[in-house]
PDB file of C-alpha atoms in Angstrom:
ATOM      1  CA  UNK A   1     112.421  89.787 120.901  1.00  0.00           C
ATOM      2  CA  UNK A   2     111.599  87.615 117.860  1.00  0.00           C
ATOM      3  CA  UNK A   3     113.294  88.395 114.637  1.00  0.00           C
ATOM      4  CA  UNK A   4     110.410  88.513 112.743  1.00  0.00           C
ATOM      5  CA  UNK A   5     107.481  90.041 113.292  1.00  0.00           C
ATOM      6  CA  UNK A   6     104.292  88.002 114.846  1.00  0.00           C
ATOM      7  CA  UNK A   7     100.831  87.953 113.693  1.00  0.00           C
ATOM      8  CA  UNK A   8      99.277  86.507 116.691  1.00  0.00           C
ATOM      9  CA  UNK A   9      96.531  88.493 116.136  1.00  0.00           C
ATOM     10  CA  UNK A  10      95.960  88.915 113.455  1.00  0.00           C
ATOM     11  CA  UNK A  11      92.522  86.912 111.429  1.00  0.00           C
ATOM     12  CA  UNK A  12      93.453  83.052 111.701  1.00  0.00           C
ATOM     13  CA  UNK A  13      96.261  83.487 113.112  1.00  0.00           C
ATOM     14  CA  UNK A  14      95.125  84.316 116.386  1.00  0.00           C
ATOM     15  CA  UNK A  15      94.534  81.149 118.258  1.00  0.00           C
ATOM     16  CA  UNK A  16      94.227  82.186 122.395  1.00  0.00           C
ATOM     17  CA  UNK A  17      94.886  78.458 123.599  1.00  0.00           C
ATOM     18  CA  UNK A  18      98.249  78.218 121.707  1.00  0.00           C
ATOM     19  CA  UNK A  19      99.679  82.119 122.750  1.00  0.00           C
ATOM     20  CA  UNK A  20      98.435  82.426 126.047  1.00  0.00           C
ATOM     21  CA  UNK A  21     101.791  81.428 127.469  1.00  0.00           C
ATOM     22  CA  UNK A  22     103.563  83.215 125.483  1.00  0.00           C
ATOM     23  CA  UNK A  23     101.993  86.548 126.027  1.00  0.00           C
ATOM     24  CA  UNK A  24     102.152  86.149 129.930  1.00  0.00           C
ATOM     25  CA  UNK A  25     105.685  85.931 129.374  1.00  0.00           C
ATOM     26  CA  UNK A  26     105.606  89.342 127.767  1.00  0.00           C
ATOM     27  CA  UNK A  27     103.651  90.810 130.254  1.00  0.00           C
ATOM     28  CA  UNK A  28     105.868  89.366 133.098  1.00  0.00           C
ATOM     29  CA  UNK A  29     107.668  92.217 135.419  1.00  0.00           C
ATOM     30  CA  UNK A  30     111.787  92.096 135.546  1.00  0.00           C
ATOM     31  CA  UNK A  31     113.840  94.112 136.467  1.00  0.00           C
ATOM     32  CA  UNK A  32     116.575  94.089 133.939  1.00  0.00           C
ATOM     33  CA  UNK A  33     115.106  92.376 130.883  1.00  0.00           C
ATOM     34  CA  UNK A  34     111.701  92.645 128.847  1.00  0.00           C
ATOM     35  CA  UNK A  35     110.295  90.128 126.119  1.00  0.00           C
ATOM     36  CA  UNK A  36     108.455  91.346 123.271  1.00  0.00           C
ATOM     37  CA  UNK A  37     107.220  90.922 119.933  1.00  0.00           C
ATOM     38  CA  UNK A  38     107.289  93.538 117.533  1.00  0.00           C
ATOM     39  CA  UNK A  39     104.055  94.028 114.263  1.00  0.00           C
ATOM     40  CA  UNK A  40     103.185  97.125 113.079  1.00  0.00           C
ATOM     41  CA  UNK A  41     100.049  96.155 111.861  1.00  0.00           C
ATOM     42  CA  UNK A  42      98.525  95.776 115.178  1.00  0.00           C
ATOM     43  CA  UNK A  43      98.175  99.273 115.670  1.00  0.00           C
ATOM     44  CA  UNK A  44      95.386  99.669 113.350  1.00  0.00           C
ATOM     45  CA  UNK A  45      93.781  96.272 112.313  1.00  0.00           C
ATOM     46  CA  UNK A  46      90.653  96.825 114.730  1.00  0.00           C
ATOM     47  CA  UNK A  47      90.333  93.466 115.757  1.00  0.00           C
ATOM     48  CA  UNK A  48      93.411  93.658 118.123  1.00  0.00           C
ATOM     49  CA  UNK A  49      92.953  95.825 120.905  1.00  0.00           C
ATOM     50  CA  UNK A  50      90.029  93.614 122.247  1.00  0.00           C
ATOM     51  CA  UNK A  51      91.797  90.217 121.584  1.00  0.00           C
ATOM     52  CA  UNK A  52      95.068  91.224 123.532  1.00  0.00           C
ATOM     53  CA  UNK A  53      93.212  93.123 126.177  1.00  0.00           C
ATOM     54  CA  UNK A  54      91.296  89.619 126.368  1.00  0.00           C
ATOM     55  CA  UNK A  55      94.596  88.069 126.986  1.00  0.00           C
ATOM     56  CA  UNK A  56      97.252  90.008 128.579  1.00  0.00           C
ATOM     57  CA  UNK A  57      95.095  92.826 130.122  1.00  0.00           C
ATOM     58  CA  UNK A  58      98.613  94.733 131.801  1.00  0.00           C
ATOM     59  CA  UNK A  59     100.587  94.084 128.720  1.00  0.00           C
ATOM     60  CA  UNK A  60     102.847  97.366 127.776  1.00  0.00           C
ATOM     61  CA  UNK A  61     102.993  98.686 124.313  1.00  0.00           C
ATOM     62  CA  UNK A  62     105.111 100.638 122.153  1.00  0.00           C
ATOM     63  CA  UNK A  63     103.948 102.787 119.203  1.00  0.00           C
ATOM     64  CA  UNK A  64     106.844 104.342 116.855  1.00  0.00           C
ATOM     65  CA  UNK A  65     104.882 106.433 114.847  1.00  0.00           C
ATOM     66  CA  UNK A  66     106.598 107.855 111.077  1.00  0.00           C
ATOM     67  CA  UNK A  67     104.903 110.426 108.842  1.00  0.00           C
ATOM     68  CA  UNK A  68     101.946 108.515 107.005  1.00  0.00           C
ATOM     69  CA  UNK A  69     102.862 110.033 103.954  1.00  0.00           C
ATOM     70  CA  UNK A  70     106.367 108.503 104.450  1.00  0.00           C
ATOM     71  CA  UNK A  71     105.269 105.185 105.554  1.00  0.00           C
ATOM     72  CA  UNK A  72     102.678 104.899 102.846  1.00  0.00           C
ATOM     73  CA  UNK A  73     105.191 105.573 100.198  1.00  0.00           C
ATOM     74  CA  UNK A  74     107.458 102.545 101.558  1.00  0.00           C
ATOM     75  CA  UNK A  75     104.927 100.557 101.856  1.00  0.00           C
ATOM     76  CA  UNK A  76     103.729 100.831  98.075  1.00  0.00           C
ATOM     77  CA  UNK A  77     107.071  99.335  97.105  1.00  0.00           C
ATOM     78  CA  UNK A  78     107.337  96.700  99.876  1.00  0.00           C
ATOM     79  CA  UNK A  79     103.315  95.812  98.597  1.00  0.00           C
ATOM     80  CA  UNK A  80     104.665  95.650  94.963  1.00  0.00           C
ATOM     81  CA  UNK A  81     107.950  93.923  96.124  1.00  0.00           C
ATOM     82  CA  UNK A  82     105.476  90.963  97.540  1.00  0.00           C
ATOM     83  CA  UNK A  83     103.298  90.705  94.855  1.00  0.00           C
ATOM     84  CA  UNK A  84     100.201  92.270  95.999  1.00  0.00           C
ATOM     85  CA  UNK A  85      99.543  95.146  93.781  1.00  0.00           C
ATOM     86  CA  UNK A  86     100.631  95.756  89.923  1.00  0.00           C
ATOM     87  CA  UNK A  87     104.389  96.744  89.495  1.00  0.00           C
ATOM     88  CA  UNK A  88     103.593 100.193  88.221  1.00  0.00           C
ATOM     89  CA  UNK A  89     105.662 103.309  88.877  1.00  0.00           C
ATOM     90  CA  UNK A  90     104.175 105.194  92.249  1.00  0.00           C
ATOM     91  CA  UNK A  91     102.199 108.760  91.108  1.00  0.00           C
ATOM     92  CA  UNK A  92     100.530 106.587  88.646  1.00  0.00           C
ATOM     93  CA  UNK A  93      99.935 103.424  90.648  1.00  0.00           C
ATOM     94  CA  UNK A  94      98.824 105.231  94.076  1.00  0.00           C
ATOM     95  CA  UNK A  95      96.127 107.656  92.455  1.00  0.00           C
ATOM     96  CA  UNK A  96      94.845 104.216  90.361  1.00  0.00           C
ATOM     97  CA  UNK A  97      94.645 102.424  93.431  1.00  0.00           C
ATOM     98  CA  UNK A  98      92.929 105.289  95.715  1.00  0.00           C
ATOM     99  CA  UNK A  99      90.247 104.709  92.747  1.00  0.00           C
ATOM    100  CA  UNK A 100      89.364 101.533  93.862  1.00  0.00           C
ATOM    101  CA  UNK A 101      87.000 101.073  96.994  1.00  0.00           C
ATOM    102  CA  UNK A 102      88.569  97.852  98.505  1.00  0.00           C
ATOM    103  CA  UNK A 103      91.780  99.069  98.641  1.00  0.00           C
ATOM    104  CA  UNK A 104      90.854 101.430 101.895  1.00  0.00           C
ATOM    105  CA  UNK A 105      90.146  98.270 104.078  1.00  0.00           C
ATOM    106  CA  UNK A 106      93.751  96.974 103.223  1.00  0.00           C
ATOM    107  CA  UNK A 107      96.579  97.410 105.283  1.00  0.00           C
ATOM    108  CA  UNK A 108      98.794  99.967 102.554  1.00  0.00           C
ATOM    109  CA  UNK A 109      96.506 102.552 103.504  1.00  0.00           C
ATOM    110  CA  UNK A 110      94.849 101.894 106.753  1.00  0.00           C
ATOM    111  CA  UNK A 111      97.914 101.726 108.991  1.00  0.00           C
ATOM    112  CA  UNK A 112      98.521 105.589 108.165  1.00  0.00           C
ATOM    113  CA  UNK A 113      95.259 106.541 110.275  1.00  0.00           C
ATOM    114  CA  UNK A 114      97.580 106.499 113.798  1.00  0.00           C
ATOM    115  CA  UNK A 115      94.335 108.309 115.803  1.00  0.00           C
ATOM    116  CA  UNK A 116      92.397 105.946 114.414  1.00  0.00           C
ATOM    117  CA  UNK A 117      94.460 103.278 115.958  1.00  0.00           C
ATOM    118  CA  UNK A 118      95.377 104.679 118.895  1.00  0.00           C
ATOM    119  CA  UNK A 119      92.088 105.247 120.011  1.00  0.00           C
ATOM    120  CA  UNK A 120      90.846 101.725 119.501  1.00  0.00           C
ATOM    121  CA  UNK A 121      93.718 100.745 122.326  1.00  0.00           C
ATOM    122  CA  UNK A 122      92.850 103.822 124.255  1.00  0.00           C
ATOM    123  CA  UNK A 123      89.063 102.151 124.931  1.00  0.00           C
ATOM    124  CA  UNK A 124      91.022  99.202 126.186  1.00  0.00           C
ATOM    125  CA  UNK A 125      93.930 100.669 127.688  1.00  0.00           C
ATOM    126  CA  UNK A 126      95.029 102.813 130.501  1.00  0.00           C
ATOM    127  CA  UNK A 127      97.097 105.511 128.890  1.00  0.00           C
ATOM    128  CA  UNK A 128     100.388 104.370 131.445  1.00  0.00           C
ATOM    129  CA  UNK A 129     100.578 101.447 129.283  1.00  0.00           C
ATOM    130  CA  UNK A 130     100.744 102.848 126.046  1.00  0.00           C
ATOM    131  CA  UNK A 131     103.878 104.699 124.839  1.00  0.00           C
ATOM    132  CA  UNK A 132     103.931 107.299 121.768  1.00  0.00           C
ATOM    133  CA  UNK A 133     107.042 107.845 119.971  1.00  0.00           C
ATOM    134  CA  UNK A 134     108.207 109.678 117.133  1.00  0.00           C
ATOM    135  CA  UNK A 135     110.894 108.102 114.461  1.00  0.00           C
ATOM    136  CA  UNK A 136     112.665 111.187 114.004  1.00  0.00           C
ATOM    137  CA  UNK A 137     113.137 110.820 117.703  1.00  0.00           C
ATOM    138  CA  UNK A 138     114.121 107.463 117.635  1.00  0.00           C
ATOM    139  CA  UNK A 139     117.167 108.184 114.906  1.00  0.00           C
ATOM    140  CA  UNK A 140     117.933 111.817 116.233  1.00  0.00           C
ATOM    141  CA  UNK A 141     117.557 111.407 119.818  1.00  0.00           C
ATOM    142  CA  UNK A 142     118.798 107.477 120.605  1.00  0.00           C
ATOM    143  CA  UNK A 143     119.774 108.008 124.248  1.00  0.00           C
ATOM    144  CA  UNK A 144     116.934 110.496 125.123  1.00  0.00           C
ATOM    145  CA  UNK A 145     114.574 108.132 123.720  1.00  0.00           C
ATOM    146  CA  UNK A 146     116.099 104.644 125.136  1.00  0.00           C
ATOM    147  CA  UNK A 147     115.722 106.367 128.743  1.00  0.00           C
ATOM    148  CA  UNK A 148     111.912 107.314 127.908  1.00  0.00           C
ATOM    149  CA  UNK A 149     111.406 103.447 126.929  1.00  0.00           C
ATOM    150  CA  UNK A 150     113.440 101.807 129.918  1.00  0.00           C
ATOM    151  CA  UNK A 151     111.103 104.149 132.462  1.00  0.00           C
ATOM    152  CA  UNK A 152     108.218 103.292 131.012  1.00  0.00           C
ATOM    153  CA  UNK A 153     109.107  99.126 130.622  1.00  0.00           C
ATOM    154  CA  UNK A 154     110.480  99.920 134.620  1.00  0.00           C
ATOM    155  CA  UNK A 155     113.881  98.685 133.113  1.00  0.00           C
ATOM    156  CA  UNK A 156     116.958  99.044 135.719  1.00  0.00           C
ATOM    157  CA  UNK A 157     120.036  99.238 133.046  1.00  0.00           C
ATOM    158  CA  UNK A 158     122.848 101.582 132.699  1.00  0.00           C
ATOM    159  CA  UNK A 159     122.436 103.655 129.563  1.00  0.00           C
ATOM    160  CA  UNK A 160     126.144 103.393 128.708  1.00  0.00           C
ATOM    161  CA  UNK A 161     125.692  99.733 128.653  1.00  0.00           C
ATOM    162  CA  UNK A 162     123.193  99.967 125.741  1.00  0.00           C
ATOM    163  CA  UNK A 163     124.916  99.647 122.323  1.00  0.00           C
ATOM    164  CA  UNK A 164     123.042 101.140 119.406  1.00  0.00           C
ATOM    165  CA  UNK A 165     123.460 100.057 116.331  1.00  0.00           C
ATOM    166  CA  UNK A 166     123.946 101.911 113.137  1.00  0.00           C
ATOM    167  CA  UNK A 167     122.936  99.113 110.837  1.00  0.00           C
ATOM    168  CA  UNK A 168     120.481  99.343 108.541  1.00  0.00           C
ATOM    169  CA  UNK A 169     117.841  96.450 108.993  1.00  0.00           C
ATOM    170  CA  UNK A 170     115.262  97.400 106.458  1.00  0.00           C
ATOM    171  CA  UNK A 171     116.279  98.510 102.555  1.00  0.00           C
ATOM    172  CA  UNK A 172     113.620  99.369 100.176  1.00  0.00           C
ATOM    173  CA  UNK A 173     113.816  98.338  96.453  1.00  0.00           C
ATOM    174  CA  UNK A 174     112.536 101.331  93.988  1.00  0.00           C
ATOM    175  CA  UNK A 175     114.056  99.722  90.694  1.00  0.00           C
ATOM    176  CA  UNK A 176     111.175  98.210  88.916  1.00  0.00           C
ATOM    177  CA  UNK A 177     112.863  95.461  86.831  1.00  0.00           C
ATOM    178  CA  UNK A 178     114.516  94.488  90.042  1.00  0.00           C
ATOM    179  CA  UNK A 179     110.959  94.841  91.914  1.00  0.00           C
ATOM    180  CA  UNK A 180     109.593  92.792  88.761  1.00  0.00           C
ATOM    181  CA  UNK A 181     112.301  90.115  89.578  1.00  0.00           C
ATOM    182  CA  UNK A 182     110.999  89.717  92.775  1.00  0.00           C
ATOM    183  CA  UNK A 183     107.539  89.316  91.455  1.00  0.00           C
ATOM    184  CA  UNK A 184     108.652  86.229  89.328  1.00  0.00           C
ATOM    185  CA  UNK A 185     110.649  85.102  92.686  1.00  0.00           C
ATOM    186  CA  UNK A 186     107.426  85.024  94.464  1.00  0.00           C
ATOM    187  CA  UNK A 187     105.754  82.747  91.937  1.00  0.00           C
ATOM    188  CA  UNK A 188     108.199  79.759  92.412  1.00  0.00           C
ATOM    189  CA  UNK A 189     109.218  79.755  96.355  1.00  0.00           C
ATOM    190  CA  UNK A 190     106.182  81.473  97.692  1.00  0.00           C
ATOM    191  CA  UNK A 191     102.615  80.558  98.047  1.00  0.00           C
ATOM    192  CA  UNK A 192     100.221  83.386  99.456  1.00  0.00           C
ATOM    193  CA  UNK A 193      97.570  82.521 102.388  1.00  0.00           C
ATOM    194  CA  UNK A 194      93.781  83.181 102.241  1.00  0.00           C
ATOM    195  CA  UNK A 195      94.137  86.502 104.202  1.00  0.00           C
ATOM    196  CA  UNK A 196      97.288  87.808 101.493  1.00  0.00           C
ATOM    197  CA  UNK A 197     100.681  86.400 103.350  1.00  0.00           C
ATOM    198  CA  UNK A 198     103.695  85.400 101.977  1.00  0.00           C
ATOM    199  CA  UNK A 199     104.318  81.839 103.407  1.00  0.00           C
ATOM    200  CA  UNK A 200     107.365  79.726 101.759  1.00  0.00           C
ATOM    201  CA  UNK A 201     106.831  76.778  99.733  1.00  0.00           C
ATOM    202  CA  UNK A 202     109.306  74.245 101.757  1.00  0.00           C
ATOM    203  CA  UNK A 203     112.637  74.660 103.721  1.00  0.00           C
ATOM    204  CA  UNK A 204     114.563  74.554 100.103  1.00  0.00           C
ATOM    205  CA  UNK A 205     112.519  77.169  98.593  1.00  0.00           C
ATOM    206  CA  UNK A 206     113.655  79.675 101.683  1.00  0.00           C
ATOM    207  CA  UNK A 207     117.140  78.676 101.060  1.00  0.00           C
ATOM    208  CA  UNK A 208     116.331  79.818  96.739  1.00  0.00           C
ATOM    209  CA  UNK A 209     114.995  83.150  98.372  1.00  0.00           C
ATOM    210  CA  UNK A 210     118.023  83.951 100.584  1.00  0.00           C
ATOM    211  CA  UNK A 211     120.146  83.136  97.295  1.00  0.00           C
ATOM    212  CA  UNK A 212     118.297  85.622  95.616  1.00  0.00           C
ATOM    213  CA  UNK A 213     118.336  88.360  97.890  1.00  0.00           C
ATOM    214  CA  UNK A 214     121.902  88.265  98.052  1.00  0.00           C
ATOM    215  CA  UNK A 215     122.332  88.213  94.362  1.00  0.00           C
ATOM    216  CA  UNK A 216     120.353  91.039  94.487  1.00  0.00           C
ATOM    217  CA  UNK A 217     121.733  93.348  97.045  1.00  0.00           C
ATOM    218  CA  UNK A 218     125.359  91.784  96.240  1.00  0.00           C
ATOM    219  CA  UNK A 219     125.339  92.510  92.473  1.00  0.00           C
ATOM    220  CA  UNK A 220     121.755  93.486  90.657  1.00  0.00           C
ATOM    221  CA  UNK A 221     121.910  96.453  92.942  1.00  0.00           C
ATOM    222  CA  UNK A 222     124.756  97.740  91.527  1.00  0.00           C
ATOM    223  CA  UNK A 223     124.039  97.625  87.713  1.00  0.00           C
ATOM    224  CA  UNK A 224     119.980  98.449  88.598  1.00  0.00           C
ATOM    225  CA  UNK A 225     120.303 101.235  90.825  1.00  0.00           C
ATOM    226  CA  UNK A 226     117.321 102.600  92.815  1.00  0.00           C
ATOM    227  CA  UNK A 227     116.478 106.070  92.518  1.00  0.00           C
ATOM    228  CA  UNK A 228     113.493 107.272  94.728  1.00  0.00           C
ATOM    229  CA  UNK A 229     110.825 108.778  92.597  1.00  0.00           C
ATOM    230  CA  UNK A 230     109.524 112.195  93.833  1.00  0.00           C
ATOM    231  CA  UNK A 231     105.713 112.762  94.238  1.00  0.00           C
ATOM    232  CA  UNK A 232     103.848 115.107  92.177  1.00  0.00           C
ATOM    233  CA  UNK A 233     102.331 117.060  93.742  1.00  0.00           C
ATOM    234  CA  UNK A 234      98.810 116.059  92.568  1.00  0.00           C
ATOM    235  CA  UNK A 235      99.147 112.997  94.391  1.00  0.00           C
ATOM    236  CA  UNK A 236     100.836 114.432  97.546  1.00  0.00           C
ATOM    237  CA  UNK A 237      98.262 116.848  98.002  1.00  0.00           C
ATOM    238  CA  UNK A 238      95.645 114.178  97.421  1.00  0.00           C
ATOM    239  CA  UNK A 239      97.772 111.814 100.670  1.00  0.00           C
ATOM    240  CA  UNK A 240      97.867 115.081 102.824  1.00  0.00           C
ATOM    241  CA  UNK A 241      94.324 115.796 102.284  1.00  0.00           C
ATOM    242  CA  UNK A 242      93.620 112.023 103.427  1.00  0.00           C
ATOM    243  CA  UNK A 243      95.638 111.891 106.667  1.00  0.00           C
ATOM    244  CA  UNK A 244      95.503 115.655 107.732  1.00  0.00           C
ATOM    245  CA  UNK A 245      92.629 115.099 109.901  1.00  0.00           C
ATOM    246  CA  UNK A 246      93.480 112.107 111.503  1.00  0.00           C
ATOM    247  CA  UNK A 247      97.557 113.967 112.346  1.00  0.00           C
ATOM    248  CA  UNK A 248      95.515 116.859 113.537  1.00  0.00           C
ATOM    249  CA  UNK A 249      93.027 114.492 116.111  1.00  0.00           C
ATOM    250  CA  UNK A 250      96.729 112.804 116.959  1.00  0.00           C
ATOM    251  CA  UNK A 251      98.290 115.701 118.299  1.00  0.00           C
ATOM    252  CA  UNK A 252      95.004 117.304 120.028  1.00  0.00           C
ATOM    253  CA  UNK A 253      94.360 114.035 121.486  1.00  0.00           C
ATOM    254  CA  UNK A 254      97.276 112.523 122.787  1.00  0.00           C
ATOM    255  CA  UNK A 255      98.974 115.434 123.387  1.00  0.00           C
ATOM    256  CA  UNK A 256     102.035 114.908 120.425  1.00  0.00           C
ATOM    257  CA  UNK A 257     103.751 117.455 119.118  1.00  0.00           C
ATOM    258  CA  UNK A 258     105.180 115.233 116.089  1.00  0.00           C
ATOM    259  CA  UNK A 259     106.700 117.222 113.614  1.00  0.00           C
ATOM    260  CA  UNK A 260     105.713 115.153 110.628  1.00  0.00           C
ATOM    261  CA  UNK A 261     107.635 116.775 107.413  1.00  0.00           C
ATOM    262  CA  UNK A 262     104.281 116.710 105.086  1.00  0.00           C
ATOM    263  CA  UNK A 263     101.973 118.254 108.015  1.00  0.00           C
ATOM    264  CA  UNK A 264     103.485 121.091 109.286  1.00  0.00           C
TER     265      UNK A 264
END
C-alpha cells in the first residue's frame, strides 16, 4: 500500500487512461498478498462509487468507520492546520462555520454522513465486497479484526506472523500559535490547487516542511503543549442532532451495532 493516500478519484484527479493499470492490480486475486490504496474521502464524495465501479467492477473495499462527532472534531484542526478555515478556537469556530451554507458540500462535514456513503457504494456494489468496521474494534480487538479482513481479502497468512504496530502514525496539533505557525508554513512551501489541495512548491520546499515538522514535534511541542478543548455542550448537541439520523439509518441498514460514544 502507498504511503500516502491517493486521490484517483477524486475531481481532476481522476484520469481512467492513466489508473486503469493500476487499479487492476488492486483488484488482482493472490493468495498471500493484497495491493491497495488507502483515502478516506472516497467514502462519501458521490462521484466515486460510479467511477471505480466503471473501472475495477470486483474491486474489494474497506470502510473503518470512527464516531462522526470524533472524526469531525479532528478534522477541524487538521482543516485549520492546512490552511483552509480561520485559526479560531473549536466551540466558536464550528457553530460559525455550520452558519455558513457552503461549508455542508465540503469535505469537514460531509464525510461524517457514513449511510450516506455507504449507500452510494451499495447501488454499485454487491454487499460481499464491501467490509464495515468499527475503530474501536480496530484498536481493541487487533487479532479479531485482522482475521475478519484476511477472510474477506481471501488472504492465506498465519495470524502470528502479522506484527502490529503500536506506533502512532497520525498526531493532531490543538495549540493554536503552533497551528498558526503552520498557517505561515503553508504560505511559503505550499501552493493550494483549484479544488483546495495542498501541493508543494518544489523538491526544496518539501525538504523546509520536513524541517519544520520536526522542529515542531522535536521542541515547539514541548514549550506549546496541546491540550484538547472540551465541547460545550451547545455545540455537541447541535453535531449529535446533525448525524443522529444518518448513525441510526447505519445501524438499521447495514446491520452495525457500532457503539459510537456520542450516540448511544
Amino acid at each position: 500500500m502507498p504511503r500516502g493516500e491517493q486521490r484517483w478519484f477524486e475531481g481532476k484527479n481522476y484520469d481512467p487512461s492513466k489508473i486503469k493499470n493500476k487499479v487492476n492490480l488492486i483488484a488482482e486475486k493472490k493468495a498471500t498478498k493484497k495491493l491497495g490504496i488507502k483515502r478516506p474521502n472516497m467514502l462519501c464524495d458521490p462521484v466515486v462509487p460510479e467511477r471505480l465501479k466503471l473501472l475495477s467492477p470486483k474491486i474489494k473495499m474497506i470502510a473503518v468507520l470512527r464516531d462522526p462527532i470524533e472524526r469531525l472534531y479532528s478534522a477541524y484542526f487538521w482543516h485549520i492546520r492546512n490552511g483552509f478555515i480561520p485559526n479560531l478556537e473549536i466551540n466558536d469556530g464550528l457553530l460559525k462555520l455550520m452558519e455558513r451554507s457552503e461549508f455542508w458540500k465540503s469535505s469537514l462535514f460531509r464525510d461524517g454522513f457514513y449511510y450516506a456513503g455507504l449507500n452510494a457504494f451499495s447501488r454499485h456494489f454487491p454487499s460481499d465486497q464491501l467490509l464495515i468496521l468499527e475503530q474501536l474494534d480496530v484498536i481493541q480487538k487487533p487479532i479479531e479484526t485482522a482475521r475478519k479482513v484476511f477472510e474477506f481479502l481471501d488472504l492465506q497468512l498465519n495470524i502470528a506472523d502479522v506484527y502490529f504496530s503500536n506506533t502512532k502514525r497520525n498526531s493532531s496539533c490543538y495549540n493554536h500559535t503552533r497551528l498558526g505557525l503552520y498557517q505561515l508554513r503553508n504560505k511559503y512551501i505550499f501552493k493550494y490547487s483549484a479544488e483546495g489541495y495542498l501541493k508543494p512548491r518544489s523538491p526544496f520546499a518539501m525538504m523546509c516542511n520536513s524541517a519544520f515538522v520536526s522542529l515542531d514535534t522535536r521542541i515547539l511541542s514541548r514549550f506549546l503543549m496541546d491540550q484538547q478543548p472540551a465541547l460545550e455542550d451547545r455545540l455537541s448537541q447541535s453535531l449529535v442532532e446533525l448525524y443522529s439520523h444518518d448513525v441510526e439509518m447505519l445501524r438499521t441498514y447495514f446491520n452495525v451495532g457500532f457503539k459510537f460514544k456520542n450516540f448511544t
